[in-house]
Coordinates of C-alpha atoms and ligand atoms in Angstrom, one line a residue:
Chain A
M22 CA 21.3 15.2 -15.7
A23 CA 18.7 16.1 -12.8
K24 CA 15.2 15.0 -13.7
S25 CA 11.9 17.1 -12.5
I26 CA 9.0 14.3 -11.2
D27 CA 5.3 14.6 -11.9
V28 CA 2.9 13.0 -9.6
S29 CA -0.8 13.3 -10.5
D30 CA -3.9 10.9 -8.9
L31 CA -1.6 8.8 -7.2
N32 CA -3.6 5.6 -5.7
I33 CA -1.1 2.6 -4.3
Y34 CA -2.5 -0.7 -3.5
Y35 CA -0.5 -3.1 -1.6
G36 CA -3.4 -6.0 -3.0
D37 CA -6.8 -4.6 -2.2
F38 CA -5.1 -2.6 1.0
L39 CA -5.4 1.5 -0.1
A40 CA -2.5 2.7 1.3
V41 CA -2.0 5.7 0.0
E42 CA -5.1 7.4 -2.2
G43 CA -4.8 10.4 -4.7
V44 CA -1.4 12.0 -4.4
S45 CA -0.5 15.2 -6.5
M46 CA 2.5 17.2 -6.9
T47 CA 5.9 18.4 -8.4
I48 CA 9.0 17.2 -6.9
K49 CA 11.0 19.9 -9.1
A50 CA 15.0 19.0 -10.2
R51 CA 18.1 19.7 -8.5
S52 CA 16.5 20.2 -5.6
V53 CA 15.7 18.8 -2.1
T54 CA 12.0 17.6 -1.3
A55 CA 11.3 16.4 2.0
F56 CA 8.2 13.8 3.1
I57 CA 6.8 14.3 6.5
G58 CA 4.3 12.8 8.5
P59 CA 2.8 10.2 11.3
S60 CA 4.2 6.4 11.0
G61 CA 2.0 4.3 8.8
C62 CA 0.8 7.4 6.6
G63 CA 2.9 6.0 3.3
K64 CA 5.7 8.2 3.5
S65 CA 7.8 4.9 2.6
T66 CA 4.8 3.4 0.2
M67 CA 5.3 6.9 -2.3
L68 CA 8.8 6.9 -1.6
R69 CA 8.9 3.1 -3.8
S70 CA 6.4 3.7 -6.2
L71 CA 8.6 6.8 -7.5
N72 CA 11.5 4.2 -8.7
R73 CA 9.1 1.4 -9.3
M74 CA 10.4 -0.4 -6.2
H75 CA 6.8 -0.5 -5.0
E76 CA 5.9 -3.4 -7.4
V77 CA 8.7 -6.1 -5.8
I78 CA 6.3 -7.0 -3.2
P79 CA 3.4 -9.1 -4.5
G80 CA -0.2 -8.1 -5.4
A81 CA 1.3 -4.3 -4.3
R82 CA 0.1 -2.0 -7.6
V83 CA -0.6 1.6 -8.8
E84 CA -3.0 4.0 -10.1
G85 CA -2.3 6.8 -11.6
K86 CA 0.6 8.6 -13.5
V87 CA 4.0 9.5 -12.8
M88 CA 6.1 11.5 -15.1
V89 CA 10.0 11.9 -14.6
D90 CA 10.9 14.6 -17.5
G91 CA 7.9 14.6 -19.2
Q92 CA 8.3 10.1 -19.5
S93 CA 5.6 8.1 -17.9
L94 CA 7.3 6.0 -15.7
Y95 CA 4.5 3.5 -15.5
G96 CA 4.1 3.1 -19.4
P97 CA 3.7 -0.1 -21.0
D98 CA 7.3 -0.2 -22.8
V99 CA 9.4 1.4 -19.4
D100 CA 11.5 -0.9 -17.9
P101 CA 11.4 -0.7 -14.6
V102 CA 15.3 -2.1 -14.5
A103 CA 16.2 0.8 -16.5
V104 CA 14.5 3.3 -14.3
R105 CA 15.8 2.4 -11.3
R106 CA 19.2 2.4 -12.0
S107 CA 18.9 6.0 -13.0
I108 CA 16.6 6.8 -9.7
G109 CA 18.8 5.0 -6.8
M110 CA 17.2 5.0 -3.2
V111 CA 18.7 4.4 0.6
F112 CA 15.9 2.2 2.6
Q113 CA 14.6 2.7 6.1
R114 CA 16.5 0.0 7.2
P115 CA 20.4 -0.7 6.3
N116 CA 20.6 -3.4 3.8
P117 CA 24.4 -4.3 3.1
F118 CA 25.2 -7.4 1.5
P119 CA 26.5 -10.0 3.6
T120 CA 28.4 -12.1 1.4
M121 CA 30.7 -8.9 -0.3
S122 CA 33.2 -6.6 1.9
I123 CA 32.8 -3.1 2.6
Y124 CA 34.9 -2.1 -0.4
D125 CA 32.6 -4.6 -2.7
N126 CA 29.1 -3.6 -1.0
V127 CA 30.3 0.1 -2.2
L128 CA 30.6 -1.3 -5.4
A129 CA 27.7 -3.5 -5.6
G130 CA 25.7 -1.6 -7.9
S131 CA 28.8 -2.7 -10.9
R132 CA 29.8 -5.8 -9.4
L133 CA 26.4 -6.9 -9.2
N134 CA 25.6 -5.8 -13.0
S135 CA 29.5 -7.2 -14.2
R136 CA 30.4 -4.2 -14.7
K137 CA 34.0 -3.9 -15.6
L138 CA 35.8 -1.2 -14.0
S139 CA 39.8 -0.8 -13.2
K140 CA 42.0 -1.2 -10.2
A141 CA 41.8 2.7 -10.2
D142 CA 38.8 3.6 -10.9
A143 CA 37.0 1.2 -8.3
D144 CA 39.4 2.3 -5.4
D145 CA 38.6 5.9 -6.9
I146 CA 34.7 5.4 -6.2
V147 CA 35.1 3.6 -3.3
E148 CA 37.3 6.0 -1.6
R149 CA 35.0 9.1 -3.3
S150 CA 31.3 7.4 -2.1
L151 CA 32.7 6.7 1.3
T152 CA 33.8 10.4 2.4
H153 CA 30.6 11.4 1.0
A154 CA 28.4 9.7 3.4
N155 CA 31.6 10.1 6.7
L156 CA 32.2 6.5 6.5
W157 CA 35.9 6.9 5.0
N158 CA 37.2 7.2 8.1
E159 CA 36.2 5.1 10.2
V160 CA 36.7 2.0 7.3
K161 CA 39.4 3.2 5.8
D162 CA 41.7 0.5 7.7
R163 CA 39.3 -2.8 7.0
L164 CA 38.0 -2.2 3.5
G165 CA 38.4 -5.8 3.0
K166 CA 36.3 -7.0 6.1
P167 CA 32.9 -7.9 6.3
G168 CA 29.7 -5.2 5.5
Q169 CA 27.9 -6.9 8.0
G170 CA 30.2 -6.4 10.9
L171 CA 29.7 -2.8 10.6
S172 CA 27.2 -0.9 13.8
G173 CA 23.6 -0.1 12.5
G174 CA 24.6 3.5 11.9
Q175 CA 27.7 2.4 10.0
Q176 CA 26.0 0.0 7.9
Q177 CA 23.4 2.9 6.9
R178 CA 26.3 4.8 5.8
L179 CA 27.8 2.4 3.9
C180 CA 23.9 2.4 1.9
I181 CA 24.3 5.7 1.5
A182 CA 27.6 5.2 0.0
R183 CA 26.6 2.3 -2.4
A184 CA 23.5 3.7 -3.4
I185 CA 25.3 7.2 -4.6
A186 CA 28.3 5.4 -6.0
V187 CA 26.5 4.5 -9.1
E188 CA 25.5 8.2 -9.4
P189 CA 22.0 7.7 -10.1
E190 CA 20.2 11.3 -11.8
V191 CA 17.2 10.9 -8.7
L192 CA 18.1 10.1 -5.2
L193 CA 15.4 8.9 -3.0
M194 CA 16.5 8.4 0.8
D195 CA 14.4 7.1 3.0
E196 CA 15.0 8.1 6.9
P197 CA 18.9 7.9 6.4
C198 CA 19.6 9.6 9.7
S199 CA 17.0 7.8 11.7
A200 CA 20.0 5.7 13.6
L201 CA 22.7 8.4 13.1
D202 CA 24.7 10.2 15.6
P203 CA 24.8 14.4 15.0
I204 CA 27.9 14.2 13.6
S205 CA 27.2 11.6 10.7
T206 CA 23.4 13.3 10.8
S207 CA 25.2 16.1 9.4
A208 CA 27.8 14.8 7.3
I209 CA 24.4 13.2 5.7
E210 CA 22.7 16.6 5.5
D211 CA 26.1 18.3 4.0
L212 CA 26.4 15.7 1.5
I213 CA 22.8 16.1 0.6
H214 CA 23.5 19.9 0.5
E215 CA 26.1 19.3 -2.1
L216 CA 24.5 16.4 -4.2
K217 CA 22.1 18.8 -4.9
S218 CA 23.2 20.6 -7.3
D219 CA 23.3 18.1 -9.5
Y220 CA 20.7 15.2 -8.6
T221 CA 17.3 15.6 -7.8
I222 CA 16.5 14.4 -3.9
V223 CA 13.8 12.8 -2.2
I224 CA 14.2 12.6 1.4
V225 CA 11.2 11.3 4.3
T226 CA 12.6 12.4 7.9
H227 CA 10.8 12.3 11.6
N228 CA 13.0 15.3 12.4
M229 CA 11.3 18.4 11.8
Q230 CA 14.5 20.4 12.1
Q231 CA 16.1 18.7 9.6
A232 CA 13.3 18.6 6.9
A233 CA 13.6 22.6 7.5
R234 CA 17.5 22.2 6.9
V235 CA 17.7 20.1 4.0
S236 CA 14.4 20.7 1.6
D237 CA 13.3 23.4 -0.6
E238 CA 10.0 22.1 -0.4
T239 CA 8.0 19.9 1.9
G240 CA 5.0 17.6 0.9
F241 CA 2.8 16.4 4.6
F242 CA 1.8 12.7 4.5
N243 CA -1.2 12.2 7.1
L244 CA -4.3 9.5 7.9
K245 CA -7.7 10.5 8.3
A246 CA -8.1 7.7 10.9
A247 CA -6.7 4.6 12.0
G248 CA -7.1 2.3 8.8
Q249 CA -7.9 4.7 5.9
P250 CA -5.5 5.5 3.3
G251 CA -2.8 8.1 3.5
H252 CA -3.1 11.2 1.8
L253 CA -1.1 14.5 0.7
V254 CA -2.2 17.3 3.2
E255 CA 0.0 19.8 1.8
F256 CA 2.7 20.8 -0.5
N257 CA 4.7 23.9 -0.1
A258 CA 8.0 25.3 -0.1
T259 CA 8.9 24.4 3.2
K260 CA 9.7 28.1 3.9
K261 CA 6.2 28.8 4.2
M262 CA 5.4 24.9 5.6
F263 CA 7.1 25.7 8.9
T264 CA 5.8 29.4 9.4
N265 CA 2.5 30.3 7.6
P266 CA 1.2 26.5 6.5
D267 CA -1.9 26.5 4.5
E268 CA -3.8 24.2 6.0
P269 CA -4.6 24.5 9.6
A270 CA -3.3 20.5 10.2
T271 CA -0.2 21.2 8.9
E272 CA 0.3 23.6 12.1
A273 CA -0.9 21.5 14.4
Y274 CA 1.3 18.7 13.4
I275 CA 4.9 20.8 13.2
S276 CA 3.9 22.8 15.8
G277 CA 3.7 19.6 18.1
R278 CA 6.2 18.5 17.1
F279 CA 8.4 21.4 18.5
G280 CA 6.3 21.5 21.4
Chain B
M19 CA 12.4 -8.9 57.9
S20 CA 14.6 -6.8 56.0
S21 CA 12.6 -4.8 53.1
T22 CA 16.2 -4.9 50.3
V23 CA 15.0 -8.2 47.4
A24 CA 17.4 -11.0 48.2
L25 CA 19.5 -11.1 45.6
S26 CA 21.9 -14.1 45.8
H27 CA 20.7 -17.4 47.4
A28 CA 22.6 -20.9 48.8
K29 CA 24.1 -22.6 45.6
L30 CA 25.3 -25.8 45.1
P31 CA 29.4 -25.9 44.9
R32 CA 30.5 -26.2 41.4
W33 CA 31.9 -30.0 41.5
A34 CA 27.7 -31.0 43.3
P35 CA 26.9 -33.2 39.3
A36 CA 30.4 -34.3 39.4
L37 CA 30.2 -35.8 42.9
V38 CA 26.8 -37.1 42.1
G39 CA 27.8 -39.0 39.3
V40 CA 30.7 -40.5 41.1
V41 CA 28.2 -41.6 44.3
S42 CA 25.2 -42.6 41.8
L43 CA 27.7 -44.4 39.7
A44 CA 29.1 -46.4 43.0
A45 CA 25.2 -46.7 44.9
A46 CA 24.1 -49.0 41.5
G47 CA 27.1 -50.5 41.1
L48 CA 26.6 -52.6 44.6
P49 CA 23.5 -54.6 43.7
A50 CA 25.0 -54.8 40.0
M51 CA 27.6 -56.6 41.4
L52 CA 25.7 -58.6 44.0
L53 CA 22.7 -59.4 41.1
G54 CA 24.8 -59.6 38.1
W55 CA 23.7 -57.2 36.2
G56 CA 25.5 -56.2 33.1
L57 CA 26.8 -52.7 32.2
F58 CA 23.7 -51.5 30.3
A59 CA 21.6 -52.6 33.4
W60 CA 24.2 -50.7 35.9
L61 CA 24.5 -47.5 33.4
V62 CA 20.6 -47.2 33.3
A63 CA 20.3 -47.7 37.2
S64 CA 23.1 -44.8 37.6
V65 CA 21.2 -42.3 35.5
L66 CA 18.0 -43.1 37.5
L67 CA 19.8 -42.4 40.9
F68 CA 21.6 -39.4 39.4
L69 CA 18.3 -37.8 38.1
A70 CA 16.6 -38.2 41.6
A71 CA 20.1 -37.9 43.3
L72 CA 21.3 -34.3 42.5
P73 CA 18.0 -32.5 42.0
G74 CA 16.8 -33.9 45.8
W75 CA 20.0 -32.3 46.9
S76 CA 19.1 -29.2 44.8
L77 CA 15.3 -28.6 45.9
V78 CA 16.9 -28.4 49.7
V79 CA 19.8 -26.3 49.3
E80 CA 19.1 -24.3 46.0
G81 CA 15.2 -24.1 46.2
R82 CA 12.7 -25.1 43.6
R83 CA 13.3 -23.3 40.6
S84 CA 17.1 -24.5 40.6
A85 CA 16.3 -28.0 41.4
V86 CA 13.8 -28.2 38.3
D87 CA 16.4 -26.4 36.4
R88 CA 18.8 -29.7 37.5
L89 CA 16.6 -32.1 36.7
M90 CA 15.7 -30.5 32.7
T91 CA 19.2 -30.2 32.3
G92 CA 20.0 -34.1 33.4
L93 CA 16.9 -35.1 31.5
V94 CA 18.2 -33.2 28.2
W95 CA 21.9 -34.7 28.8
S96 CA 20.3 -38.1 29.1
A97 CA 18.4 -38.2 25.9
F98 CA 21.7 -36.7 24.4
G99 CA 23.3 -39.5 25.0
V100 CA 20.9 -41.9 24.1
A101 CA 20.9 -40.1 20.9
V102 CA 24.8 -40.8 20.4
L103 CA 25.2 -43.8 22.1
P104 CA 23.9 -46.0 19.0
L105 CA 25.8 -44.4 16.9
V106 CA 29.3 -43.9 18.6
W107 CA 28.8 -47.9 18.9
L108 CA 28.0 -48.1 15.9
I109 CA 31.0 -46.2 14.1
Y110 CA 33.2 -48.5 17.0
V111 CA 31.5 -52.1 15.7
V112 CA 32.3 -50.8 12.1
V113 CA 35.8 -49.9 12.8
D114 CA 36.6 -52.7 14.7
Q115 CA 35.4 -55.3 11.9
G116 CA 36.2 -53.6 9.1
A117 CA 39.2 -52.7 10.1
Q118 CA 40.9 -56.1 9.5
A119 CA 39.9 -56.4 6.4
I120 CA 41.9 -53.0 5.2
N121 CA 45.4 -53.2 3.8
G122 CA 46.8 -52.0 0.4
E123 CA 45.3 -55.1 -1.8
F124 CA 42.1 -54.5 -0.7
L125 CA 41.6 -50.9 -1.4
T126 CA 43.4 -51.8 -4.9
Y127 CA 42.2 -54.6 -6.0
S128 CA 38.5 -56.2 -7.0
M129 CA 37.3 -59.3 -6.8
R130 CA 37.6 -61.1 -10.5
G131 CA 38.5 -64.3 -10.4
V132 CA 39.0 -64.2 -6.5
I133 CA 37.7 -67.7 -5.0
G134 CA 36.9 -68.9 -1.4
D135 CA 39.4 -67.4 0.6
E136 CA 41.9 -65.3 -1.3
Q137 CA 42.3 -62.2 -0.5
G138 CA 39.9 -59.7 -2.8
G139 CA 39.3 -56.7 -3.2
V140 CA 36.7 -53.5 -3.2
Y141 CA 38.3 -51.3 -5.8
H142 CA 35.6 -51.8 -8.7
A143 CA 32.9 -51.1 -5.9
L144 CA 34.5 -48.1 -4.9
I145 CA 34.7 -47.2 -8.5
G146 CA 31.5 -47.8 -8.9
T147 CA 30.2 -46.2 -5.6
V148 CA 32.0 -42.6 -7.0
F149 CA 30.8 -42.7 -10.8
I150 CA 27.2 -43.5 -10.2
T151 CA 26.6 -41.3 -7.1
L152 CA 28.4 -38.6 -8.6
A153 CA 26.7 -38.8 -11.9
A154 CA 23.5 -38.9 -10.0
T155 CA 24.7 -36.1 -8.2
V156 CA 25.4 -34.3 -11.6
V157 CA 21.9 -34.9 -12.4
S158 CA 20.0 -33.9 -9.6
V159 CA 21.7 -30.8 -8.7
P160 CA 20.9 -28.9 -11.0
I161 CA 17.5 -30.1 -11.7
G162 CA 17.1 -29.9 -7.9
I163 CA 18.1 -25.7 -7.3
L164 CA 16.4 -24.5 -10.4
T165 CA 13.5 -26.0 -9.0
A166 CA 13.9 -24.3 -5.6
V167 CA 14.5 -20.9 -7.3
Y168 CA 11.4 -21.1 -9.9
L169 CA 9.1 -22.0 -6.6
V170 CA 10.9 -19.1 -3.9
E171 CA 11.6 -16.4 -7.2
Y172 CA 9.2 -17.1 -9.7
G173 CA 6.4 -19.4 -8.5
G174 CA 4.7 -17.0 -5.9
R175 CA 1.3 -19.3 -5.0
S176 CA 0.8 -20.2 -8.8
K177 CA -1.6 -23.0 -9.5
L178 CA 2.1 -24.4 -11.2
A179 CA 4.5 -23.8 -7.9
R180 CA 1.4 -25.5 -5.6
W181 CA 1.6 -28.3 -8.0
I182 CA 5.5 -28.3 -8.3
T183 CA 5.5 -29.0 -4.5
F184 CA 2.9 -31.2 -4.1
L185 CA 4.9 -33.6 -6.7
V186 CA 8.3 -33.2 -5.4
D187 CA 6.4 -33.6 -1.7
V188 CA 5.0 -37.3 -3.4
M189 CA 8.5 -37.7 -5.1
T190 CA 10.1 -37.9 -1.2
G191 CA 7.8 -40.8 -0.2
I192 CA 9.2 -42.8 -3.1
P193 CA 10.0 -46.4 -1.8
S194 CA 14.2 -46.5 -3.6
I195 CA 12.9 -50.5 -4.7
V196 CA 10.4 -48.4 -6.7
A197 CA 12.5 -45.8 -8.1
G198 CA 15.3 -48.9 -8.9
L199 CA 12.3 -50.5 -11.4
F200 CA 11.4 -47.2 -13.1
A201 CA 14.9 -46.9 -14.0
L202 CA 15.0 -50.2 -15.2
A203 CA 12.0 -49.8 -17.1
L204 CA 13.1 -47.0 -18.8
V205 CA 16.9 -48.5 -19.6
V206 CA 15.1 -51.7 -21.0
L207 CA 12.8 -49.6 -22.9
I208 CA 15.5 -47.6 -24.4
F209 CA 18.2 -50.3 -24.7
G210 CA 16.5 -53.4 -24.6
P211 CA 15.5 -55.9 -22.2
A212 CA 19.4 -57.7 -21.5
F213 CA 21.0 -54.1 -21.4
R214 CA 22.4 -53.0 -17.9
M215 CA 24.9 -49.6 -17.6
G216 CA 25.8 -47.8 -14.2
F217 CA 24.0 -44.7 -15.2
G218 CA 20.6 -46.7 -15.4
G219 CA 21.5 -46.6 -11.4
S220 CA 22.5 -43.0 -11.2
I221 CA 18.9 -42.2 -12.8
A222 CA 17.6 -44.1 -9.4
L223 CA 19.6 -42.5 -7.3
S224 CA 18.6 -38.7 -9.0
L225 CA 14.9 -39.9 -8.7
L226 CA 15.7 -40.1 -4.9
M227 CA 17.6 -37.2 -4.6
I228 CA 15.8 -34.6 -6.6
P229 CA 13.6 -33.9 -3.7
T230 CA 15.7 -33.4 -1.0
V231 CA 17.7 -31.1 -2.9
V232 CA 14.7 -29.2 -3.5
R233 CA 13.4 -28.7 -0.3
S234 CA 16.7 -27.7 1.0
A235 CA 17.2 -25.2 -1.5
E236 CA 14.1 -23.8 -1.0
E237 CA 14.5 -23.8 2.4
M238 CA 17.6 -21.9 2.1
F239 CA 16.2 -19.2 -1.0
R240 CA 13.4 -18.4 1.6
L241 CA 15.9 -17.3 4.3
V242 CA 17.0 -14.9 2.3
P243 CA 15.7 -11.8 3.6
M244 CA 13.8 -9.6 1.0
D245 CA 15.3 -6.4 2.1
L246 CA 19.0 -7.7 0.3
R247 CA 17.0 -8.5 -3.5
E248 CA 15.2 -5.0 -3.0
A249 CA 18.7 -3.5 -2.2
S250 CA 19.9 -5.0 -5.3
Y251 CA 16.7 -4.3 -7.8
A252 CA 17.1 -0.5 -6.2
L253 CA 20.4 -0.7 -7.9
G254 CA 19.3 -1.2 -10.9
V255 CA 20.4 -5.2 -10.9
P256 CA 18.1 -7.5 -13.3
K257 CA 16.0 -10.0 -11.1
W258 CA 18.0 -12.6 -12.9
R259 CA 21.8 -11.2 -11.9
T260 CA 20.1 -10.7 -8.5
I261 CA 19.5 -14.7 -7.9
L262 CA 22.8 -15.4 -9.7
K263 CA 24.7 -13.0 -7.7
V264 CA 22.9 -12.0 -4.4
V265 CA 20.3 -15.2 -3.8
V266 CA 22.5 -17.5 -4.8
P267 CA 25.9 -16.9 -2.7
T268 CA 24.0 -15.6 0.3
A269 CA 22.3 -19.2 0.8
I270 CA 25.3 -21.8 -1.0
G271 CA 26.7 -22.6 2.5
G272 CA 23.2 -24.0 3.9
V273 CA 22.0 -25.1 -0.3
I274 CA 25.6 -27.5 -0.2
T275 CA 25.0 -29.0 3.3
G276 CA 21.9 -29.5 1.8
I277 CA 23.2 -31.4 -1.2
V278 CA 25.8 -33.5 0.8
L279 CA 22.9 -34.6 3.4
A280 CA 21.5 -36.0 -0.2
I281 CA 24.4 -37.5 -1.0
S282 CA 25.5 -39.3 2.0
R283 CA 21.3 -40.9 2.2
V284 CA 21.4 -42.5 -1.3
I285 CA 25.5 -43.1 -1.3
G286 CA 23.8 -46.3 0.9
E287 CA 20.7 -47.1 -1.4
T288 CA 21.1 -51.1 -1.9
A289 CA 17.6 -52.1 -3.8
P290 CA 17.3 -49.6 -6.7
L291 CA 21.3 -50.8 -7.7
L292 CA 21.2 -54.2 -7.5
V293 CA 18.3 -53.8 -10.0
V294 CA 19.2 -51.5 -12.2
A295 CA 22.9 -51.8 -12.3
G296 CA 23.8 -55.2 -11.2
A297 CA 26.2 -56.9 -9.8
T298 CA 29.5 -57.7 -11.3
D299 CA 33.4 -59.1 -9.4
G300 CA 35.3 -56.3 -11.9
V301 CA 36.1 -53.1 -12.5
N302 CA 33.8 -51.2 -15.3
F303 CA 34.8 -47.7 -15.5
N304 CA 32.1 -47.1 -18.4
L305 CA 28.7 -45.7 -16.9
F306 CA 27.0 -46.1 -20.0
D307 CA 27.8 -49.7 -20.8
G308 CA 27.7 -52.8 -18.6
R309 CA 26.9 -53.6 -14.9
M310 CA 28.5 -51.8 -12.1
T311 CA 29.1 -52.9 -8.5
T312 CA 28.8 -50.2 -5.8
L313 CA 29.8 -50.8 -2.2
P314 CA 26.5 -51.4 -0.5
V315 CA 25.7 -54.1 -3.4
F316 CA 29.1 -55.7 -2.6
I317 CA 28.6 -55.7 1.1
Y318 CA 25.3 -57.2 0.1
S319 CA 26.6 -59.7 -2.1
Q320 CA 29.5 -60.4 0.3
Y321 CA 27.6 -61.0 3.1
A322 CA 25.4 -63.5 1.3
Q323 CA 28.3 -65.9 0.7
S324 CA 28.3 -66.5 4.7
T325 CA 31.4 -67.6 4.6
P326 CA 34.4 -66.1 7.0
A327 CA 36.2 -64.5 4.6
G328 CA 32.5 -62.9 3.1
Y329 CA 32.0 -61.4 6.3
Q330 CA 35.5 -59.8 6.4
R331 CA 34.9 -58.1 3.3
A332 CA 31.7 -57.1 4.1
W333 CA 32.8 -54.9 6.9
G334 CA 35.5 -54.0 5.2
G335 CA 33.4 -52.4 2.7
A336 CA 31.4 -51.1 5.1
L337 CA 34.1 -49.4 7.2
V338 CA 34.7 -47.7 3.0
L339 CA 31.5 -46.7 2.4
I340 CA 31.2 -44.7 6.2
A341 CA 34.4 -43.3 5.9
I342 CA 33.5 -41.7 2.6
V343 CA 30.3 -40.4 4.1
M344 CA 31.9 -39.2 6.9
L345 CA 34.2 -37.6 4.6
L346 CA 31.7 -36.1 2.6
N347 CA 30.4 -34.3 5.8
L348 CA 33.2 -32.9 6.8
I349 CA 33.9 -31.3 3.2
A350 CA 30.7 -29.9 3.4
R351 CA 31.4 -28.7 7.2
L352 CA 34.3 -26.8 5.4
L353 CA 32.5 -25.4 2.6
G354 CA 29.8 -23.9 4.4
K355 CA 32.0 -22.6 6.3
L356 CA 34.1 -20.8 3.5
L357 CA 31.3 -19.9 1.7
A358 CA 28.8 -18.7 4.7
P359 CA 28.5 -14.4 4.7
K360 CA 30.9 -13.6 7.1
K361 CA 30.7 -11.7 10.1
A362 CA 34.0 -9.4 11.2
Ligands
ATP14 N1 4.6 -4.9 2.9 C1 3.2 -4.6 2.9 N2 2.0 -5.1 2.6 C2 0.7 -4.1 2.9 N3 0.6 -3.4 3.5 C3 2.0 -2.2 3.8 C4 3.5 -3.6 3.3 N4 3.9 -1.9 3.5 C5 3.4 -1.0 3.9 N5 2.0 -1.6 4.4 C6 0.7 -0.5 4.8 O1 0.7 0.4 3.9 C7 0.5 1.9 5.2 C8 1.5 2.4 4.9 O2 3.3 2.4 4.9 P1 4.4 2.7 5.2 O3 5.7 2.0 5.5 O4 4.7 3.7 3.6 O5 4.6 4.3 6.0 P2 5.5 4.8 6.6 O6 4.7 6.1 6.6 O7 6.6 5.4 6.0 O8 5.7 4.9 8.2 P3 6.9 5.2 9.1 O9 6.9 6.3 9.3 O10 6.9 4.3 10.4 O11 7.9 4.6 8.5 C9 0.3 1.2 6.7 O12 -0.7 1.4 6.6 C10 1.2 -0.4 6.7 O13 0.9 -1.2 6.9
MG15 MG1 9.0 4.1 6.5

């Protein structure tokens, strides 16, 4: 069920602007891969190119190859909608649907696609997803209330619940914990550990400890200089990255963060 | 000198503006009485006095910043008064004059066979206005909304989208009588020179409504954050479903308000309807055959009779028309409230 992702020589553009250059990596199935790097180096851009969300932006395009379980993601007959159904995403900024209640937000994947669900199944999915996202206890008494009435961190957890409710095979998470307190953060990390047995997970984080805690492998992105495209400096097992990285730049970045 | 920063300073009492207001009215009242000014001149003089007195007092007691604040607040309120005064006045006059004409028969009888001062009614015009405007709405809302969806979701910066935007702008400026003549030409071209029908009027009104609907719907769709569309795409929802179930519902409150404003604008059109739909004294329920009178045309033709009974019927028709427009606005506000995205 889980899928591995092979990226080779990927260039990602916004119009004429080359944002990420020459990335090659292999993301293993049933594992957690973390992307780290300074702000603006293209982590979000890279992540969005893995489920074809990048091309939603006018003028945005990619060059190179992304293979998911041996199938080319950018092949001419690949349907981006089908891709996004099996590769889900949690965005850097929480974006619950303002017209929907908390309940409907969790079920948005089915609701928007007009998939029929029995009431019992729907209740079950909502409770399970919200529990996984560590939000159930806070909202179980007001599931009918609008999702935008929640706090920023609660909205982010709602978006995580919404993404796992459709049971994607790969889950891309863009700084899912940046707005969360330590308790919710640890709940999300537990969730990641739990999902890892069935899913492939890619997570962007600015928190080195988090990358060290949750991920099996880590990719370090950097900019050569301001205005230059971002590139992948090193991709290695997380243990090695944090103890004995191959590149001095990786060591500098990580140890700089740890002080 | 103390080294602490003063955080408080002298303030005028809460009732200061009210006091200055009353004093200004009284002070301006004196010359008004002596020189025999009218009500209007008295009010203007009072407002000017107020705008000078309150900031002046404030300058002495509270200092410069508060004085400027009081002056600006006064100016804003005066401007507001100038803006709503004509509206209130207009409503007062229409209700005052029109109420005398309104009774059960006025609302349920047409003008068929009514001679001279006999009691006539507005029923046929009411039916005409409702039918013709409704048909115009049914035609222009889908066209307008679909155009807006194209412009926002699919057009991007393409040539076609730019041309459509340009043409919509041009359409906004079409004089209503020209729209009427065009609709007439169309009807005549298809059905022959002597043919008249209410739907011809709907066509003319649609031409006037479509640009307004496109513009307002476009604005509303553009306000829907890109984040929401992306959230929907990321769940594997196709674009057309995203538009139908995320973009449109999020924007629907504003879109409906825009539609109702467009209706309110065309419901009072007289010239194009006089040209295409003609005028008649009787009730006509068939949009597609025969002349139909609308309320503005009714008002115009009654007024043109220049008799006291005609004037009164014209005012009565005006009151009915204004009541309909207000009702529409009320419905729009209600729908907007009900359908707008809710915060907790
Ligand atoms: N929609 C866009 N249009 C044009 N350029 C963009 C767009 N989004 C991002 N970029 C550019 O692409 C580069 C990479 O941005 P990206 O958002 O991927 O950074 P990031 O690594 O996720 O940063 P952060 O850690 O701050 O989230 C930046 O130079 C940014 O300015
Ligand atoms: Mg980012």
